[in-house]
Coordinates of C-alpha atoms and ligand atoms in Angstrom, one line a residue:
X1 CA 72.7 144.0 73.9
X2 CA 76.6 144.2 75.0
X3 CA 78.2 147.2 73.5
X4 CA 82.0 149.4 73.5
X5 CA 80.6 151.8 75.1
X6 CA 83.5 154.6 76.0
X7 CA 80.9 156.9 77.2
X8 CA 79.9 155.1 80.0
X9 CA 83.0 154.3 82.2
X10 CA 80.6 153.0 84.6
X11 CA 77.3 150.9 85.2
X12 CA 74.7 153.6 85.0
X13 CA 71.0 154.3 84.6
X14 CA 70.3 157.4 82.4
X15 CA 67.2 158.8 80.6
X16 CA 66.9 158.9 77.6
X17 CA 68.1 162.4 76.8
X18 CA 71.1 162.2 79.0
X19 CA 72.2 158.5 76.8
X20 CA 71.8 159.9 73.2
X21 CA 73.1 163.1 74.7
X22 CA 76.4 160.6 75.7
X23 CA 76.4 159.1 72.6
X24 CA 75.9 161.7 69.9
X25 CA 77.9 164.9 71.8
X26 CA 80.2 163.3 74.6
X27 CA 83.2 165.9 73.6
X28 CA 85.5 162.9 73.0
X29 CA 83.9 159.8 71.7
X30 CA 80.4 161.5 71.1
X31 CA 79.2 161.2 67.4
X32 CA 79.0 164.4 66.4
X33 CA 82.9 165.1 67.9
X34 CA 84.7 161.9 66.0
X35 CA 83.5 161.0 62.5
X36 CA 82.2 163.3 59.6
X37 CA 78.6 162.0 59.9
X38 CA 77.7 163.3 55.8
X39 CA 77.6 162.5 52.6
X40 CA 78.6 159.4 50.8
X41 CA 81.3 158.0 53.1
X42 CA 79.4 159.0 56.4
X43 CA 76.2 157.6 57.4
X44 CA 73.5 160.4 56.0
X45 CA 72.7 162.8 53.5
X46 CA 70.6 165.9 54.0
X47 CA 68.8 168.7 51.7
X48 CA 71.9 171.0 51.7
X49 CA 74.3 168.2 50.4
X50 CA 71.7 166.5 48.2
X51 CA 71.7 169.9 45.8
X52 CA 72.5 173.5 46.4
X53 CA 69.2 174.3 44.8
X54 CA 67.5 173.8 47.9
X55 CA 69.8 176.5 49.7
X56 CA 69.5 179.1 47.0
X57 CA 65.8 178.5 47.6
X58 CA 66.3 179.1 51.5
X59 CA 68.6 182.6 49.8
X60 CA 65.9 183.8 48.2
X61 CA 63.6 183.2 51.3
X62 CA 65.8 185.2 53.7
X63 CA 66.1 188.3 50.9
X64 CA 62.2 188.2 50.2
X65 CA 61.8 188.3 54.3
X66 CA 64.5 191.2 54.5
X67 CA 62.8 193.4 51.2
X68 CA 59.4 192.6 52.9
X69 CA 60.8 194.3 56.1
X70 CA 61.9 197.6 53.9
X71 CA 64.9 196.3 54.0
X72 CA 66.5 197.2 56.8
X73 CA 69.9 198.4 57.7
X74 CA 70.8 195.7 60.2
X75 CA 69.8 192.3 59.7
X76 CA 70.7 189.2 61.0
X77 CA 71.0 185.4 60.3
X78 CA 71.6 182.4 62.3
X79 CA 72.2 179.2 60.9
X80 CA 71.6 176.5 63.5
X81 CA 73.3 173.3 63.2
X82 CA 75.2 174.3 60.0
X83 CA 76.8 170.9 60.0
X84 CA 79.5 171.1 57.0
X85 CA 79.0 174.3 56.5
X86 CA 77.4 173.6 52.8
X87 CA 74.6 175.3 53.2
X88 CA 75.9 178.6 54.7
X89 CA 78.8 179.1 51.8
X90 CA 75.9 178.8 49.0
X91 CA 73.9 181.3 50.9
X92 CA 76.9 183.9 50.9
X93 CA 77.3 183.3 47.4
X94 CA 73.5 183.9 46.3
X95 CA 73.8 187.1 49.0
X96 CA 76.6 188.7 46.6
X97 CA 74.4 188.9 44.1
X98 CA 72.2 191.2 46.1
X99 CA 74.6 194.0 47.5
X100 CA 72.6 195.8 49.1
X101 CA 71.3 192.8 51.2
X102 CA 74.9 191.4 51.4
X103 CA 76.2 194.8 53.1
X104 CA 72.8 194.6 55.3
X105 CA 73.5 191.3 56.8
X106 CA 75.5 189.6 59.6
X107 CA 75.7 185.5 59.0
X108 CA 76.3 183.3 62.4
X109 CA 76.7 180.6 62.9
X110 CA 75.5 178.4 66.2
X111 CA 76.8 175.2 66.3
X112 CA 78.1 172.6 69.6
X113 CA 80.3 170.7 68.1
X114 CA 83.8 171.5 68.6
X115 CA 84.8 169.2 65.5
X116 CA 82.2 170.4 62.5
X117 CA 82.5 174.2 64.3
X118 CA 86.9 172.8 63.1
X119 CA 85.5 171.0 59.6
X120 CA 83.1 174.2 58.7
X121 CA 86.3 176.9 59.4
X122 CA 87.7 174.7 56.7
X123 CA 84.7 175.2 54.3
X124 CA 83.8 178.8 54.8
X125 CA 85.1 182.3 54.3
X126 CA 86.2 183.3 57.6
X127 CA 85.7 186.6 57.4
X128 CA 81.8 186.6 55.9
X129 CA 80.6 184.6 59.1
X130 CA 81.0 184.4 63.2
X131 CA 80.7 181.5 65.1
X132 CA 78.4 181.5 68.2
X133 CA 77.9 179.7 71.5
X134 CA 75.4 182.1 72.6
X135 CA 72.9 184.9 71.2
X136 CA 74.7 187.7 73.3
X137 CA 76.3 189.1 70.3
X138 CA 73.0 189.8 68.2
X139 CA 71.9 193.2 69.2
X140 CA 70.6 195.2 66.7
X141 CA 68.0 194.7 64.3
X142 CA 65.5 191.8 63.2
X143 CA 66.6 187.9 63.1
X144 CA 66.0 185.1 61.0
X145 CA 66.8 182.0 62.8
X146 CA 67.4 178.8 60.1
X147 CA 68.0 175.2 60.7
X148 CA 68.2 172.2 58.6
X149 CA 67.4 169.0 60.8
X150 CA 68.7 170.6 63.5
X151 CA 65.8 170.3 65.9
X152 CA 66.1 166.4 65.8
X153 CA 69.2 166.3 66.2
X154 CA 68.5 167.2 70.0
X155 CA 68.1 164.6 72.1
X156 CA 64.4 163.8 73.8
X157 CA 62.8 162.0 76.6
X158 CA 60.6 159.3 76.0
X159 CA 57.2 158.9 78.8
X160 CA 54.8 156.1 79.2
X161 CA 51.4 156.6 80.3
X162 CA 49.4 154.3 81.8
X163 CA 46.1 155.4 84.1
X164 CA 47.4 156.4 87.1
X165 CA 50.7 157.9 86.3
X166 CA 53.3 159.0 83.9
X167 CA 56.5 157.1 83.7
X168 CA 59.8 158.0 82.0
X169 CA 61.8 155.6 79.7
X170 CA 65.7 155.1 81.0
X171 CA 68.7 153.0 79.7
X172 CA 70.4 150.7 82.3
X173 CA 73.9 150.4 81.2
X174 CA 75.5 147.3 83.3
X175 CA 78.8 146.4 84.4
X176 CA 79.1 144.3 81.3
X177 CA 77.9 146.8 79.1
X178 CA 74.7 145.3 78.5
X179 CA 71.6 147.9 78.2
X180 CA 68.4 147.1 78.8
X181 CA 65.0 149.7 79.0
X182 CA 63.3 150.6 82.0
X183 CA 60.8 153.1 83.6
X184 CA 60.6 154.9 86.6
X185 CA 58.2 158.0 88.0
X186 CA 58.3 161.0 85.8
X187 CA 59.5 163.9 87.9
X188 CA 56.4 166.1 88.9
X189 CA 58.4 169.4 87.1
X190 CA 58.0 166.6 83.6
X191 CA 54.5 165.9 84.3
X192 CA 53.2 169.4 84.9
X193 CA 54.9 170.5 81.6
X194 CA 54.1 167.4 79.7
X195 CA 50.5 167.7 80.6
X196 CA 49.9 171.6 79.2
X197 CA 50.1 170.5 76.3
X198 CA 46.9 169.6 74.4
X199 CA 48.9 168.2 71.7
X200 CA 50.0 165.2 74.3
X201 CA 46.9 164.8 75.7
X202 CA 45.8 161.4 74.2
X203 CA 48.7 159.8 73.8
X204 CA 50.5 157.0 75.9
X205 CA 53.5 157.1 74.2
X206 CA 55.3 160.3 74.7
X207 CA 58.3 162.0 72.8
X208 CA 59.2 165.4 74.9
X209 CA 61.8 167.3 73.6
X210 CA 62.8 168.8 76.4
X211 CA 66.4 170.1 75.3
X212 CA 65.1 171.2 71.7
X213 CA 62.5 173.6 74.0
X214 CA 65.2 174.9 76.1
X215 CA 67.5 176.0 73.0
X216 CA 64.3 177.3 71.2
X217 CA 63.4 179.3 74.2
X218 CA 66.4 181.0 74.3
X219 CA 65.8 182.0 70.4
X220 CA 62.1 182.6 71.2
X221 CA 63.7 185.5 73.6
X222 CA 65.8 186.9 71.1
X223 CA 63.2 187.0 68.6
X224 CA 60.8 189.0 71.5
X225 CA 63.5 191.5 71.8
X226 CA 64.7 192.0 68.8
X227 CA 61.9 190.8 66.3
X228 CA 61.8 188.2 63.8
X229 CA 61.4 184.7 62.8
X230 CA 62.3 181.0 63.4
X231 CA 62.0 178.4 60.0
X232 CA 63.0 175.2 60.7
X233 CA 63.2 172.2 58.8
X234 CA 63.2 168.3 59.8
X235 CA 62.1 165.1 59.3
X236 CA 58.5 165.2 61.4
X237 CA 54.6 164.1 60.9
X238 CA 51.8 166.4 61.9
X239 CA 49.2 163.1 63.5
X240 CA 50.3 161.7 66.6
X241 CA 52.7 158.4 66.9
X242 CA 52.1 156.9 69.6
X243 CA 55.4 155.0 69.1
X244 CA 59.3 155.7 69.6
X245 CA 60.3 157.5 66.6
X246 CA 64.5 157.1 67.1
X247 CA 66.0 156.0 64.5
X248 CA 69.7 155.4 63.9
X249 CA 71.6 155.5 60.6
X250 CA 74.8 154.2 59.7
X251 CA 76.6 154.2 56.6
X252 CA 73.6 155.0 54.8
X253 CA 71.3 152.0 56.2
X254 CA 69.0 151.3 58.9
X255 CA 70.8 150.1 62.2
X256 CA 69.9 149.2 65.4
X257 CA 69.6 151.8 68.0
X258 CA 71.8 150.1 70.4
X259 CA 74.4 149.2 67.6
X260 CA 77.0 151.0 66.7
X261 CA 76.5 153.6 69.4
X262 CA 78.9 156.8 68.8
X263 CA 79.5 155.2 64.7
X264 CA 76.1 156.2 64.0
X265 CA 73.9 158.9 63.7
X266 CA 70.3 158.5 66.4
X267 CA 67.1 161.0 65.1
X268 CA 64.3 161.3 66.0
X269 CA 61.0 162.1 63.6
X270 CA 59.6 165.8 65.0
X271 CA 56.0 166.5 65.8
X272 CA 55.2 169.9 64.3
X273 CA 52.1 169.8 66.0
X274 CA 53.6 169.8 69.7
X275 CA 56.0 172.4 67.8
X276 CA 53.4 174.9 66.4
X277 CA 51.5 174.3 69.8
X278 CA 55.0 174.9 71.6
X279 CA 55.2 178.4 69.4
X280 CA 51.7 179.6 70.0
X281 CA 52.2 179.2 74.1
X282 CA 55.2 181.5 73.5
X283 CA 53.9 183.9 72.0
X284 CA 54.7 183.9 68.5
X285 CA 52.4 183.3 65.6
X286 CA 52.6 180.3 63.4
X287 CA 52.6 179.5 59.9
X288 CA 50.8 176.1 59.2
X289 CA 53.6 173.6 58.3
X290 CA 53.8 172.8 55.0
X291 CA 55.6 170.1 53.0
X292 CA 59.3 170.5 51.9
X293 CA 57.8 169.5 48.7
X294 CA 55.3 172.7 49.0
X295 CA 57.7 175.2 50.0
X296 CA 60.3 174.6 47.5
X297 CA 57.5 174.3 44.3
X298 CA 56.2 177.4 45.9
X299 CA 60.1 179.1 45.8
X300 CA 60.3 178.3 42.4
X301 CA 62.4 175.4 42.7
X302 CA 61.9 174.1 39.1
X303 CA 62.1 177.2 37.4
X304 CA 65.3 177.7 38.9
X305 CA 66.5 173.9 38.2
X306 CA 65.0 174.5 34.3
X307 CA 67.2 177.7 34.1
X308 CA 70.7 176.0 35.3
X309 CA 70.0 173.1 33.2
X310 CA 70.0 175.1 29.8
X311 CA 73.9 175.6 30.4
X312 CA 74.7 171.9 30.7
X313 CA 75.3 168.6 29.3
X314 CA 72.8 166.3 29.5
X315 CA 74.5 164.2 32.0
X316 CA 74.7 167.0 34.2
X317 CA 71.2 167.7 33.4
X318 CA 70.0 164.5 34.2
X319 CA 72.0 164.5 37.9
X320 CA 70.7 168.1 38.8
X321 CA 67.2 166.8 37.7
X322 CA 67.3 163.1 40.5
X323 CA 68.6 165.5 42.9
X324 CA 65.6 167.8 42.7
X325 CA 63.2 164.6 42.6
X326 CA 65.3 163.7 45.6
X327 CA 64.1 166.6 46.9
X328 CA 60.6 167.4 46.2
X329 CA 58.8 163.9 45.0
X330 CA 56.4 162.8 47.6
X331 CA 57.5 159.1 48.0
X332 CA 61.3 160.9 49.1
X333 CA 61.9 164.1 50.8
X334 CA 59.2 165.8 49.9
X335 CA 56.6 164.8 52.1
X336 CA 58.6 163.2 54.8
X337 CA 60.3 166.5 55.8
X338 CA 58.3 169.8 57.1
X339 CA 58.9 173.6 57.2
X340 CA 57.3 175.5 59.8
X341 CA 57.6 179.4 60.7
X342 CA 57.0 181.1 63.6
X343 CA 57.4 184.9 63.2
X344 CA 56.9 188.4 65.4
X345 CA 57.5 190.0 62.4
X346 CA 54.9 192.6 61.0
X347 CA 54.2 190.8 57.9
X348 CA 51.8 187.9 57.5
X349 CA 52.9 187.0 53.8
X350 CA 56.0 184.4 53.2
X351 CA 57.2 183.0 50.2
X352 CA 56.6 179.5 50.6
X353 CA 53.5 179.5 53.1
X354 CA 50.1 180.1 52.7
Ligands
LIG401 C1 71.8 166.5 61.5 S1 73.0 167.7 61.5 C2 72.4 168.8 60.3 C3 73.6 169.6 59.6 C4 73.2 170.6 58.5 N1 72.2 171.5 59.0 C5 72.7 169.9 57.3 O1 71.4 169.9 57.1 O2 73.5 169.3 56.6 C6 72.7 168.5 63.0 C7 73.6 169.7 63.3 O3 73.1 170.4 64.5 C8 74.2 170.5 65.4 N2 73.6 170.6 66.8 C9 72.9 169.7 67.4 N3 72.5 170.1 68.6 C10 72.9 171.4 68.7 C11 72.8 172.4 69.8 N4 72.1 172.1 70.9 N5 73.4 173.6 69.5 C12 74.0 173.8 68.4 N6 74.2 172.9 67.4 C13 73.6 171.7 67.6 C14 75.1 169.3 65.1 O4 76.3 169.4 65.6 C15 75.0 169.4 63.6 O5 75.8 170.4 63.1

């Protein structure tokens, strides 16, 4: 496969993580720092864009948590991976509706990329949110931590296992751009890790998200100190794979992985049972993951969609009705894409869960 590649200025071998790393976040020619990735001229939609019913149903999630707290006087939110920044400008307009919550909170967001950190400044109320690289600034009070496919957005390694040993899964970029797969020994610190989890324990096709563990630790730490709650929401099964799940998406259509490399967006589908596992080891309890389909019928998605759509015009109607679909019918979003919760908080009740 012969490529452009502008990340790579020479031949090089590179695992996996360290390749999509290249290609989605290189701070020049990276994905995620050249193109608006979104909506109809980008390359993918997500929940957030598809209808802002689904973030006034993540609103009224985050207000239900705080009330359930006894509402307390310092509260925080981080959006992670706000993308656009659509999400995060409905939430601050459902929060005005609650003063009391909207004087309670602090909105942050956390995002790498120095062009969507540039396109969401654009989009949102400077003044009602900070940006973060770093959790140092969160100090007092309980957290909710939010994201919206941003755990599969981080890039993974990929591991083979045969009897003896455990090998991981690199790209060989060549003088002539061509890439090709190869394996080599998995480093003893990979193998250790890879083999505590029970999750992995059968399989011989591995997905380790490494990366996605380091950020979540560092929330996970947070969350110890300060109390509260991770929900996070991706594409992702529950029954193990066996197979590489990265996909790549451009313009709206299945590509290639190795086409189009920095025009397209690479994701990979979650495993919320390694994820929940992941959780339980560090000491936070777990939710069992439910269905996006679940969670938002739970939230009262229709309700809300049958009260809006008194007030329009049937063509309206009929858009803010596909959109739900979009959302919640099983054959589309709604059971591809998982919620999970993991929480130190002292309540065992959420909206949403069981
Ligand atoms: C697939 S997009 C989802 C955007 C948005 N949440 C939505 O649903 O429309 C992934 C987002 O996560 C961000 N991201 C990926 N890895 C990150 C990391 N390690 N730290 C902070 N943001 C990250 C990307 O730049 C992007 O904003």
């Amino acid at each position: 496969m012969k490529s452009d590649l502008k990340f790579f200025k020479n031949s090089k071998t590179l695992p996996v993580d360290k390749f999509l790393n290249n290609v989605l976040y290189d701070k020049k020619y990276g994905y995620y720092n050249s193109k608006i990735p979104f909506g109809k001229r980008g390359d993918f939609t997500t929940s957030p864009k598809i209808s802002g019913l689904y973030s006034e149903m993540i609103a009224i999630w985050m207000i239900s948590t705080w009330e359930k707290l006894g509402k307390p006087k310092n509260f925080n939110i981080v959006e992670l991976g706000p993308g656009d920044g659509t999400l995060a400008k409905v939430l601050l307009n459902v929060f005005k509706k609650f003063p009391s919550f909207y004087n309670a909170k602090k909105l942050f967001l956390f995002e790498k990329s120095k062009f969507l950190t540039k396109l969401q400044r654009e989009n949102i109320d400077n003044t009602e949110v900070k940006w973060i690289k770093n959790f140092n600034n969160i100090k007092k009070g309980p957290v909710i931590f939010f994201g919206n496919e941003f755990f599969d957005a981080i890039s993974i390694k990929q591991f083979k296992r045969s009897k003896k040993s455990l090998l991981e899964k690199y790209y060989k970029i060549t003088d002539d751009y061509e890439i090709f797969e190869i394996f080599k020994k998995a480093s003893v610190y990979d193998k250790k890790m890879i083999n505590s989890f029970k999750t992995l324990k059968n399989l011989y096709f591995i997905e380790f998200p490494k990366n996605g563990f380091d950020e979540l630790k560092k929330i996970i730490k947070k969350i110890s100190i300060l109390k509260g709650c991770i929900l996070l929401v991706d594409y992702g099964y529950l029954k193990e794979n066996n197979q590489s799940t990265l996909q790549s998406v451009f313009k709206h259509k299945k590509n290639f992985l190795l086409k189009n490399l920095g025009k397209s967006d690479i994701t990979y589908h979650v495993n919320f049972s390694l994820l929940s596992e992941f959780f339980s080891k560090n000491k936070l309890k777990v939710k069992k993951t439910v269905t996006q389909r679940e969670f938002l019928n739970r939230m009262g998605i229709k309700l809300r969609a049958e009260i809006l759509s008194k007030k329009m015009k049937f063509r309206d109607q009929s858009d803010l009705y596909s959109r739900l679909h979009r959302l919640i019918d099983p054959g589309q979003m709604g059971h591809l894409f998982k919620i999970i919760l993991a929480y130190n908080l002292n309540i065992n009740k959420y909206p949403g869960f069981k």
